Coordinates of C-alpha atoms in Angstrom, one line a residue:
M30 CA -41.6 99.8 17.4
R31 CA -39.3 102.8 16.9
A32 CA -35.5 102.8 16.2
L33 CA -33.3 105.9 16.3
L34 CA -30.3 105.7 13.9
S35 CA -27.6 108.4 14.0
V36 CA -24.1 107.4 13.0
S37 CA -20.8 108.9 11.9
D38 CA -19.5 105.6 10.6
K39 CA -22.3 104.7 8.1
R40 CA -20.9 101.2 7.5
G41 CA -23.9 98.8 7.4
I42 CA -26.5 101.4 8.5
V43 CA -28.6 101.1 5.3
E44 CA -28.7 97.3 5.6
L45 CA -29.7 97.6 9.3
A46 CA -32.5 100.1 8.5
R47 CA -33.8 98.0 5.6
E48 CA -34.0 94.9 7.8
L49 CA -35.8 96.9 10.6
V50 CA -38.3 98.4 8.1
A51 CA -39.0 94.9 6.8
L52 CA -39.7 93.8 10.4
G53 CA -42.2 96.6 10.8
W54 CA -40.1 99.2 12.6
E55 CA -40.3 103.0 12.0
I56 CA -37.0 104.8 11.7
V57 CA -36.1 108.1 13.3
S58 CA -32.8 109.6 12.1
T59 CA -30.6 112.7 12.0
G60 CA -28.7 114.8 9.5
G61 CA -26.4 112.8 7.2
T62 CA -27.7 109.5 8.4
A63 CA -31.3 110.4 7.5
E64 CA -30.2 111.6 4.1
A65 CA -28.3 108.3 3.4
L66 CA -31.4 106.3 4.3
R67 CA -33.7 108.5 2.2
Q68 CA -31.3 108.0 -0.8
A69 CA -31.6 104.3 -0.3
G70 CA -35.4 104.6 -0.6
L71 CA -36.2 104.0 3.1
P72 CA -38.9 105.9 5.0
V73 CA -37.4 108.1 7.7
I74 CA -38.8 110.4 10.4
P75 CA -36.5 113.4 10.8
I76 CA -35.4 114.1 14.3
D77 CA -36.9 117.6 14.3
A78 CA -40.4 116.0 13.6
V79 CA -40.0 114.2 16.9
T80 CA -38.6 117.1 19.0
G81 CA -40.4 120.0 17.4
F82 CA -37.1 121.9 17.2
P83 CA -34.8 122.2 14.2
E84 CA -31.2 121.0 14.3
M85 CA -29.3 124.1 15.3
M86 CA -25.9 125.6 15.9
E87 CA -24.4 123.7 12.9
G88 CA -25.6 120.4 14.3
R89 CA -24.4 121.0 17.9
V90 CA -27.9 120.7 19.2
K91 CA -30.3 118.2 17.7
T92 CA -31.0 115.2 20.0
L93 CA -30.7 116.8 23.4
H94 CA -34.4 116.9 24.1
P95 CA -36.9 115.2 26.5
K96 CA -38.8 113.6 23.6
V97 CA -35.6 111.8 22.8
H98 CA -34.3 111.0 26.2
G99 CA -37.7 110.4 27.7
G100 CA -38.3 107.8 24.9
L101 CA -35.0 106.2 25.8
L102 CA -35.1 106.3 29.6
A103 CA -38.8 105.4 30.2
R104 CA -39.1 102.1 32.1
R105 CA -41.8 100.1 30.3
G106 CA -43.0 98.4 33.5
H107 CA -43.0 101.6 35.7
P108 CA -46.4 103.2 36.1
G109 CA -45.0 106.7 36.6
D110 CA -42.8 106.5 33.5
R111 CA -45.7 105.3 31.4
A112 CA -47.9 108.2 32.7
A113 CA -45.1 110.7 31.9
L114 CA -44.9 109.3 28.4
Q115 CA -48.6 109.7 27.9
Q116 CA -48.8 113.1 29.5
H117 CA -46.0 114.6 27.3
G118 CA -46.8 112.8 24.1
I119 CA -43.5 110.9 24.1
T120 CA -43.1 107.8 21.9
P121 CA -40.8 105.2 23.4
I122 CA -37.6 104.4 21.4
D123 CA -36.9 100.7 21.4
L124 CA -33.6 100.5 19.5
V125 CA -30.7 102.9 19.2
A126 CA -27.8 102.6 16.8
V127 CA -25.3 105.4 17.3
N128 CA -21.6 105.9 16.8
L129 CA -19.7 109.0 17.5
Y130 CA -17.9 111.8 15.8
P131 CA -14.5 110.7 14.7
F132 CA -12.5 112.6 17.3
R133 CA -9.6 110.0 17.5
E134 CA -9.3 109.9 13.7
T135 CA -9.4 113.7 13.4
I136 CA -6.5 114.4 15.9
A137 CA -4.4 111.6 14.2
K138 CA -4.3 113.7 11.0
P139 CA -1.4 116.1 10.5
N140 CA -1.9 119.8 11.0
V141 CA -5.3 119.5 12.8
G142 CA -6.0 122.7 14.8
F143 CA -7.4 122.8 18.3
E144 CA -10.8 124.3 17.2
Q145 CA -11.1 121.6 14.5
A146 CA -10.5 118.9 17.1
I147 CA -13.0 120.4 19.6
E148 CA -15.8 120.3 17.0
Q149 CA -15.3 116.6 16.8
I150 CA -16.3 116.1 20.4
D151 CA -19.7 114.4 20.3
I152 CA -22.2 115.4 22.9
G153 CA -25.6 114.1 21.7
G154 CA -24.3 110.7 20.7
P155 CA -22.8 109.7 24.0
S156 CA -25.9 111.1 25.8
M157 CA -28.2 108.9 23.7
L158 CA -25.9 105.9 24.1
R159 CA -25.7 106.2 27.9
S160 CA -29.5 106.7 28.2
A161 CA -30.2 103.7 26.1
A162 CA -27.5 101.6 27.8
K163 CA -28.8 102.5 31.3
N164 CA -32.3 101.4 30.2
H165 CA -31.0 98.3 28.3
Q166 CA -33.7 96.1 29.8
D167 CA -36.1 97.9 27.6
V168 CA -33.9 99.5 24.9
I169 CA -31.7 97.6 22.4
V170 CA -28.5 99.7 22.0
V171 CA -25.9 99.2 19.3
V172 CA -22.6 101.1 19.1
D173 CA -20.6 98.8 16.9
P174 CA -21.6 98.3 13.2
D175 CA -20.2 94.7 13.4
D176 CA -23.1 94.0 15.8
Y177 CA -25.9 94.9 13.4
P178 CA -26.2 91.4 11.9
V179 CA -26.2 89.9 15.5
V180 CA -29.1 92.2 16.5
I181 CA -31.1 91.6 13.4
S182 CA -30.7 87.8 13.8
A183 CA -31.7 88.0 17.5
L184 CA -34.8 90.1 16.5
K185 CA -35.8 87.6 13.9
N186 CA -35.4 84.5 16.1
G187 CA -37.0 86.1 19.2
E188 CA -33.8 86.4 21.3
L189 CA -34.4 90.1 21.4
T190 CA -37.9 91.6 21.6
P191 CA -38.8 95.3 21.8
G192 CA -39.8 96.5 25.2
Q193 CA -43.6 96.6 25.8
L194 CA -45.7 99.1 27.8
T195 CA -47.2 96.5 30.2
P196 CA -49.6 98.2 32.6
G197 CA -49.7 95.2 35.0
A198 CA -45.9 95.1 35.5
S199 CA -44.4 96.1 38.8
P200 CA -42.4 99.3 39.1
G201 CA -38.8 98.8 37.8
S202 CA -39.4 95.4 36.4
P203 CA -38.2 94.7 32.8
G204 CA -41.1 94.8 30.4
S205 CA -39.0 93.3 27.5
P206 CA -38.5 89.6 27.0
G207 CA -35.5 88.3 25.2
S208 CA -31.9 87.6 26.1
P209 CA -30.7 89.6 29.2
G210 CA -27.2 88.4 28.4
L211 CA -27.1 89.9 24.9
R212 CA -28.8 93.1 26.2
R213 CA -26.2 93.5 28.9
E214 CA -23.4 92.7 26.6
L215 CA -24.5 95.4 24.1
A216 CA -24.9 97.9 27.0
A217 CA -21.5 97.1 28.5
K218 CA -20.0 97.6 25.0
V219 CA -21.5 101.1 25.0
F220 CA -19.9 102.1 28.3
A221 CA -16.6 100.7 27.2
H222 CA -16.8 102.7 24.0
T223 CA -17.8 106.0 25.6
A224 CA -15.2 105.6 28.3
A225 CA -12.5 105.1 25.7
Y226 CA -13.9 108.1 23.7
D227 CA -13.8 110.3 26.8
A228 CA -10.3 109.1 27.6
T229 CA -9.0 110.1 24.2
I230 CA -10.5 113.6 24.6
Y231 CA -9.1 113.9 28.1
N232 CA -5.6 112.8 27.0
Y233 CA -5.7 115.3 24.1
L234 CA -6.7 118.2 26.3
V235 CA -4.0 117.5 29.0
K236 CA -1.1 116.4 26.8
D237 CA 0.4 119.9 26.4
L238 CA -0.3 121.1 29.9
P239 CA 2.7 121.5 32.2
G240 CA 3.5 118.9 34.8
W241 CA 1.9 115.5 35.3
P242 CA -1.9 115.2 35.0
E243 CA -3.9 114.5 38.1
R244 CA -5.3 111.4 36.5
I245 CA -4.1 109.2 33.7
T246 CA -6.9 107.4 31.8
L247 CA -6.1 104.2 29.8
A248 CA -8.5 102.6 27.4
L249 CA -7.2 99.2 26.3
E250 CA -8.8 97.0 23.7
R251 CA -8.5 93.2 23.8
R252 CA -6.9 92.0 20.6
Q253 CA -6.6 88.4 21.4
E254 CA -6.6 85.8 24.2
L255 CA -3.3 84.1 24.6
R256 CA -2.7 80.4 25.2
Y257 CA -1.1 81.3 28.5
G258 CA 1.1 83.9 30.2
E259 CA 4.7 83.8 31.2
N260 CA 4.0 80.2 32.5
P261 CA 1.5 77.6 31.4
H262 CA -0.6 77.9 34.6
Q263 CA -1.2 81.7 34.0
A264 CA -4.2 82.8 31.9
A265 CA -3.4 85.8 29.7
A266 CA -4.6 88.1 26.9
L267 CA -3.3 90.9 24.8
Y268 CA -4.7 94.4 25.1
A269 CA -3.7 97.3 23.0
A270 CA -3.7 101.0 23.8
D271 CA -4.9 103.7 21.3
E272 CA -1.3 104.7 20.4
P273 CA 1.3 103.6 18.0
G274 CA 2.9 100.3 18.8
I275 CA 1.4 96.8 19.3
R276 CA -1.9 97.9 17.6
D277 CA 0.2 98.3 14.3
L278 CA 1.7 94.9 14.3
E279 CA 0.6 92.8 11.3
Q280 CA 1.2 89.1 11.4
L281 CA 2.1 87.7 8.0
H282 CA 2.8 84.1 8.9
G283 CA 2.9 81.5 11.7
K284 CA 1.0 80.5 14.7
E285 CA -0.3 83.0 17.3
L286 CA 2.2 85.1 19.2
S287 CA 2.6 84.1 22.9
F288 CA 2.9 86.3 25.9
N289 CA 6.7 85.9 26.0
N290 CA 6.9 86.4 22.2
L291 CA 5.2 89.8 22.6
L292 CA 7.5 90.9 25.4
D293 CA 10.5 89.9 23.3
V294 CA 9.1 91.7 20.2
D295 CA 8.7 94.9 22.2
A296 CA 12.3 94.6 23.4
A297 CA 13.6 93.8 19.9
L298 CA 11.8 96.8 18.4
A299 CA 13.3 99.1 21.1
A300 CA 16.8 97.6 20.4
V301 CA 16.8 98.6 16.7
A302 CA 15.0 101.9 17.2
P303 CA 18.1 104.1 17.5
W304 CA 18.8 103.4 13.8
S305 CA 15.2 104.0 12.6
G306 CA 15.4 106.0 9.4
S307 CA 19.1 105.4 9.1
D308 CA 20.8 104.1 5.9
R309 CA 22.5 101.6 8.1
V310 CA 20.8 98.2 8.7
A311 CA 20.5 97.2 12.3
C312 CA 19.7 93.7 13.5
A313 CA 18.9 92.7 17.1
I314 CA 18.6 89.2 18.4
I315 CA 16.6 89.0 21.6
K316 CA 16.4 86.4 24.4
H317 CA 14.4 87.0 27.5
T318 CA 13.8 90.7 26.6
T319 CA 17.5 91.5 26.3
P320 CA 19.9 91.4 23.3
C321 CA 22.2 88.4 22.9
G322 CA 23.4 89.9 19.6
I323 CA 23.2 93.3 17.9
A324 CA 25.0 94.7 15.0
L325 CA 25.0 97.0 12.0
G326 CA 25.6 96.1 8.4
R327 CA 25.3 97.3 4.8
R328 CA 22.5 94.8 4.0
P329 CA 20.1 92.9 6.2
A330 CA 21.9 89.6 5.7
E331 CA 25.2 91.1 6.8
A332 CA 23.7 92.8 9.8
Y333 CA 22.0 89.5 10.8
E334 CA 25.2 87.4 10.4
R335 CA 27.2 89.9 12.5
A336 CA 24.5 90.0 15.2
L337 CA 24.3 86.2 15.2
A338 CA 28.1 86.1 15.7
T339 CA 27.8 87.9 19.0
D340 CA 26.4 84.7 20.7
R341 CA 25.4 81.9 18.4
T342 CA 24.5 79.6 21.3
S343 CA 22.0 82.0 22.9
A344 CA 20.4 82.9 19.6
F345 CA 18.5 79.6 19.4
G346 CA 14.8 80.2 19.9
S347 CA 15.2 84.0 19.7
V348 CA 13.1 86.9 18.4
I349 CA 14.9 88.9 15.7
A350 CA 14.2 92.5 14.6
F351 CA 15.5 94.6 11.8
N352 CA 15.1 98.4 11.2
S353 CA 14.9 97.9 7.4
G354 CA 12.9 95.7 5.0
L355 CA 14.0 92.1 4.7
D356 CA 15.2 90.7 1.4
R357 CA 15.6 87.1 0.2
A358 CA 19.2 86.8 1.2
A359 CA 18.5 87.7 4.8
A360 CA 15.5 85.3 4.8
A361 CA 17.6 82.5 3.5
A362 CA 20.2 83.2 6.2
L363 CA 17.5 83.1 8.9
R364 CA 16.4 79.7 7.6
E365 CA 19.4 78.0 9.2
L366 CA 18.4 79.0 12.8
F367 CA 15.4 78.1 14.9
V368 CA 13.7 81.5 15.4
E369 CA 10.5 82.2 17.2
V370 CA 9.7 85.6 15.6
V371 CA 11.1 87.9 13.0
V372 CA 9.9 91.5 12.9
A373 CA 10.7 94.1 10.3
P374 CA 9.0 97.1 8.7
A375 CA 8.7 95.3 5.3
F376 CA 9.3 92.0 3.6
A377 CA 10.1 91.4 -0.1
Q378 CA 7.7 88.9 -1.6
D379 CA 10.5 86.4 -2.3
A380 CA 11.8 86.8 1.3
L381 CA 8.3 86.2 2.7
K382 CA 8.0 83.0 0.6
V383 CA 11.3 81.7 2.0
L384 CA 10.2 82.5 5.6
Q385 CA 6.8 80.9 5.1
E386 CA 8.5 77.6 4.5
K387 CA 9.2 77.4 8.3
K388 CA 5.8 76.6 9.8
N389 CA 6.8 77.5 13.4
L390 CA 8.2 80.9 12.5
R391 CA 6.0 83.9 13.2
V392 CA 6.6 86.8 10.7
I393 CA 5.5 90.2 11.9
R394 CA 5.5 93.5 10.0
L395 CA 5.5 96.8 11.8
A396 CA 5.6 99.8 9.4
A397 CA 5.2 102.5 12.1
D398 CA 7.8 104.0 14.3
P399 CA 9.2 101.0 16.2
D400 CA 9.6 103.1 19.4
P401 CA 7.4 106.2 19.4
P402 CA 7.8 108.9 22.0
G403 CA 5.3 108.9 24.9
W404 CA 4.8 107.5 28.3
D405 CA 6.2 104.2 29.6
F406 CA 4.1 102.3 32.1
K407 CA 5.5 99.7 34.6
R408 CA 3.1 97.6 36.6
I409 CA 3.5 97.3 40.4
R410 CA 1.0 95.8 42.8
G411 CA -2.0 98.1 43.0
G412 CA -0.7 100.7 40.6
F413 CA 1.6 101.9 37.8
L414 CA 4.8 103.7 37.6
V415 CA 4.8 106.2 34.8
Q416 CA 7.7 107.8 33.1
E417 CA 8.7 109.4 29.8
R418 CA 9.8 106.8 27.4
S419 CA 13.5 106.5 27.0
R420 CA 14.6 105.6 23.5
P421 CA 17.7 103.5 23.8
G422 CA 20.9 105.2 22.6
A423 CA 19.0 108.4 22.0
V424 CA 19.4 110.1 25.4
G425 CA 21.4 113.2 25.4
A426 CA 23.2 115.0 22.6
E427 CA 26.6 114.0 21.5
S428 CA 27.6 117.6 21.8
D429 CA 27.3 117.1 25.6
W430 CA 29.7 114.2 25.7
K431 CA 33.2 114.9 26.9
V432 CA 36.5 113.0 26.8
A433 CA 37.6 112.6 30.5
T434 CA 40.9 110.9 29.9
R435 CA 44.3 112.0 28.7
R436 CA 43.9 110.0 25.5
A437 CA 41.0 110.8 23.2
P438 CA 39.4 108.0 21.1
T439 CA 40.6 107.3 17.6
E440 CA 38.3 107.8 14.7
A441 CA 37.6 104.0 14.6
E442 CA 37.0 104.0 18.4
W443 CA 34.6 106.9 18.1
R444 CA 32.5 105.0 15.5
D445 CA 32.3 101.9 17.8
L446 CA 31.6 104.0 20.9
R447 CA 28.6 105.6 19.2
F448 CA 27.3 102.2 18.2
A449 CA 28.0 100.7 21.6
W450 CA 26.2 103.6 23.4
A451 CA 23.1 103.1 21.2
A452 CA 23.1 99.4 21.7
V453 CA 23.7 99.1 25.5
G454 CA 20.5 101.0 26.2
A455 CA 18.5 97.9 25.2
V456 CA 20.4 95.7 27.6
K457 CA 19.0 94.9 31.0
S458 CA 20.8 96.6 33.9
N459 CA 23.5 96.3 35.1
A460 CA 24.6 96.3 31.4
I461 CA 28.0 96.2 29.8
L462 CA 28.5 95.8 26.1
L463 CA 31.7 95.2 24.2
A464 CA 31.8 96.2 20.5
K465 CA 34.1 96.0 17.5
E466 CA 33.4 97.4 14.0
E467 CA 29.8 98.3 15.0
A468 CA 28.9 94.8 16.2
A469 CA 28.5 93.6 19.8
I470 CA 31.0 90.9 20.6
G471 CA 30.2 90.4 24.3
I472 CA 27.2 91.4 26.5
G473 CA 27.0 91.3 30.3
A474 CA 23.3 91.8 31.2
G475 CA 21.2 91.9 34.4
Q476 CA 24.0 91.5 36.9
M477 CA 23.9 92.7 40.4
S478 CA 27.3 94.4 40.2
R479 CA 28.9 96.2 37.3
V480 CA 32.2 94.4 37.7
D481 CA 30.4 91.1 37.3
A482 CA 28.7 92.5 34.2
S483 CA 32.1 93.5 32.8
F484 CA 33.5 90.0 33.6
L485 CA 30.5 88.4 32.0
A486 CA 30.8 90.5 28.8
V487 CA 34.5 89.5 28.5
H488 CA 33.7 85.9 29.2
K489 CA 30.9 85.7 26.7
A490 CA 33.1 87.3 24.0
R491 CA 35.8 84.7 24.5
Q492 CA 33.3 81.9 24.8
Q493 CA 32.1 82.7 21.2
G494 CA 35.7 83.1 19.9
H495 CA 35.9 86.9 20.0
D496 CA 39.1 88.6 21.1
P497 CA 38.2 91.6 23.4
A498 CA 41.6 93.2 22.7
G499 CA 41.0 96.4 20.9
A500 CA 37.3 96.5 21.6
V501 CA 35.3 99.4 23.1
L502 CA 33.0 99.1 26.1
A503 CA 29.7 100.8 26.9
S504 CA 28.2 100.9 30.4
D505 CA 24.6 101.9 30.9
A506 CA 25.4 103.6 34.2
F507 CA 28.5 104.9 35.9
F508 CA 31.3 102.7 37.3
P509 CA 30.9 103.0 41.1
F510 CA 34.5 101.8 41.6
P511 CA 37.6 101.4 39.3
D512 CA 37.3 97.6 39.4
G513 CA 35.1 97.4 36.3
V514 CA 37.6 99.4 34.4
E515 CA 40.4 97.2 35.6
E516 CA 38.5 94.1 34.4
A517 CA 38.0 95.7 31.0
A518 CA 41.6 96.8 30.7
Q519 CA 42.9 93.4 31.5
A520 CA 40.9 92.0 28.6
G521 CA 42.4 94.5 26.2
V522 CA 39.5 97.0 25.9
R523 CA 40.8 100.3 24.4
A524 CA 38.0 102.8 25.0
I525 CA 35.0 103.2 27.3
I526 CA 31.8 105.2 27.1
Q527 CA 29.7 105.6 30.2
P528 CA 27.5 108.3 31.9
G529 CA 29.9 109.3 34.7
G530 CA 28.6 110.9 37.9
S531 CA 30.0 108.5 40.4
A532 CA 31.5 109.8 43.6
K533 CA 34.6 107.7 42.5
D534 CA 34.7 109.3 39.0
A535 CA 38.2 110.6 39.6
D536 CA 39.4 107.1 40.6
V537 CA 37.7 105.5 37.6
I538 CA 39.2 108.0 35.2
A539 CA 42.6 107.6 36.8
A540 CA 42.4 103.8 36.3
A541 CA 41.6 104.4 32.6
D542 CA 44.6 106.7 32.3
R543 CA 46.9 104.2 33.9
H544 CA 45.9 101.7 31.2
D545 CA 46.0 104.3 28.4
L546 CA 42.3 103.9 27.8
A547 CA 40.1 106.6 26.2
M548 CA 37.0 107.3 28.2
V549 CA 33.9 109.3 27.1
L550 CA 31.3 110.6 29.6
T551 CA 27.8 111.1 28.2
G552 CA 26.3 112.7 31.3
L553 CA 23.1 110.6 31.2
R554 CA 22.5 106.9 32.1
Q555 CA 20.4 104.3 30.4
F556 CA 19.0 102.0 33.1
R557 CA 16.6 99.3 31.9
H558 CA 15.2 97.6 34.9

């Protein structure tokens, strides 16, 4: 019985080899793996003793040889394969444990050059894995170190048995008893691993090329099965891509996140993203993936109280995000409201202790960029729509904004307009947001007409005891008609920020001038469908 061990990640490899040797296996190994096994006092056959060729080209060529791949691909029950093994003096390889050069980890490091990245593209490793996985009826193949104990246990209890050269077997029949389910599971894991590895390389090579690539390759890893999807009759699971985001979430407390929790967490992180790295604390309260409250403050507790004041009624059962670490004062304030999830980049120990008193509250830490640049995918039946990610409130440069009305905003209005423009990008279209003193006081979201969104924002403000008089208004897209401006003016709004670009811009601006409103045009819209 022969095993070939060649790993970049040497976690558990000595223990695996020691168990195999104890079971009577001989070990073939390469380079650094062979050295690690020798240092552990284990007998090792170097790969060049098998191939008759030394490792060459700084390790680029060492396992690409018929004596390796013939030993992996030979069907134990196939007379022609058995004859070829005998004719060419090839010893079958019954187990392969291989993992690959750390390409993903290498390109994630800062200041890694192209040539350095290219040298981390593994050739021999994927070739051995694919050969062994193709012939998994006869060869046990292991790509994940976490599976080493499973394989050893299965070998000991007879669930896995090395393939045998059985002269009486019919061509193509498996010559290896044992669990076909486990063999297939291990083989399937190999192809998932090599597919993800190749996808990472492909995405690296095309990322700086002009235009959209001909193909987009996604490798998603299942992180957890969920109790159900959007509704109880729908099965669901969470899969994470190999990019910053959901993979970086760390749950510190509470029961498992639900499908809808995760959607709201994503929306909440996007809502506070415009203030990432700012010395101002931002808090967003999310219901059904859109803010029902959003505000800035000097401290987390103040930002939370101001965001909560936007719409106290809707905040029940919400997901709440902060752009800053959470202290005890904010945690104590949160204790008074039923909240599904709170997410922040850090939690003080005394704050975490307070939050952990609420058994139904999920506490999530995300220390990475809450809304990294990249591609945004939206699922449609049979395909995906792909676009550049739009970071709410970050589109366009303020230097491109222009005052379109006779009256320019006051200094206080400018401050609130900047806040409102950053905040409205997180609201579902059609979106209107009213703001005072860098806090939302009324939000009209997801309406079929912009005038209805304006009406709803005013209605919600008054419903919660806010006076719209003197507020500013942000619209995620242009006003197609003056009626939205008229609605805002009647409520006492004093300044508006919107993209402009409507065929009726002149009429919209004229309406603002009639009511002595200041209007700023940004030139870019912020639809969130």
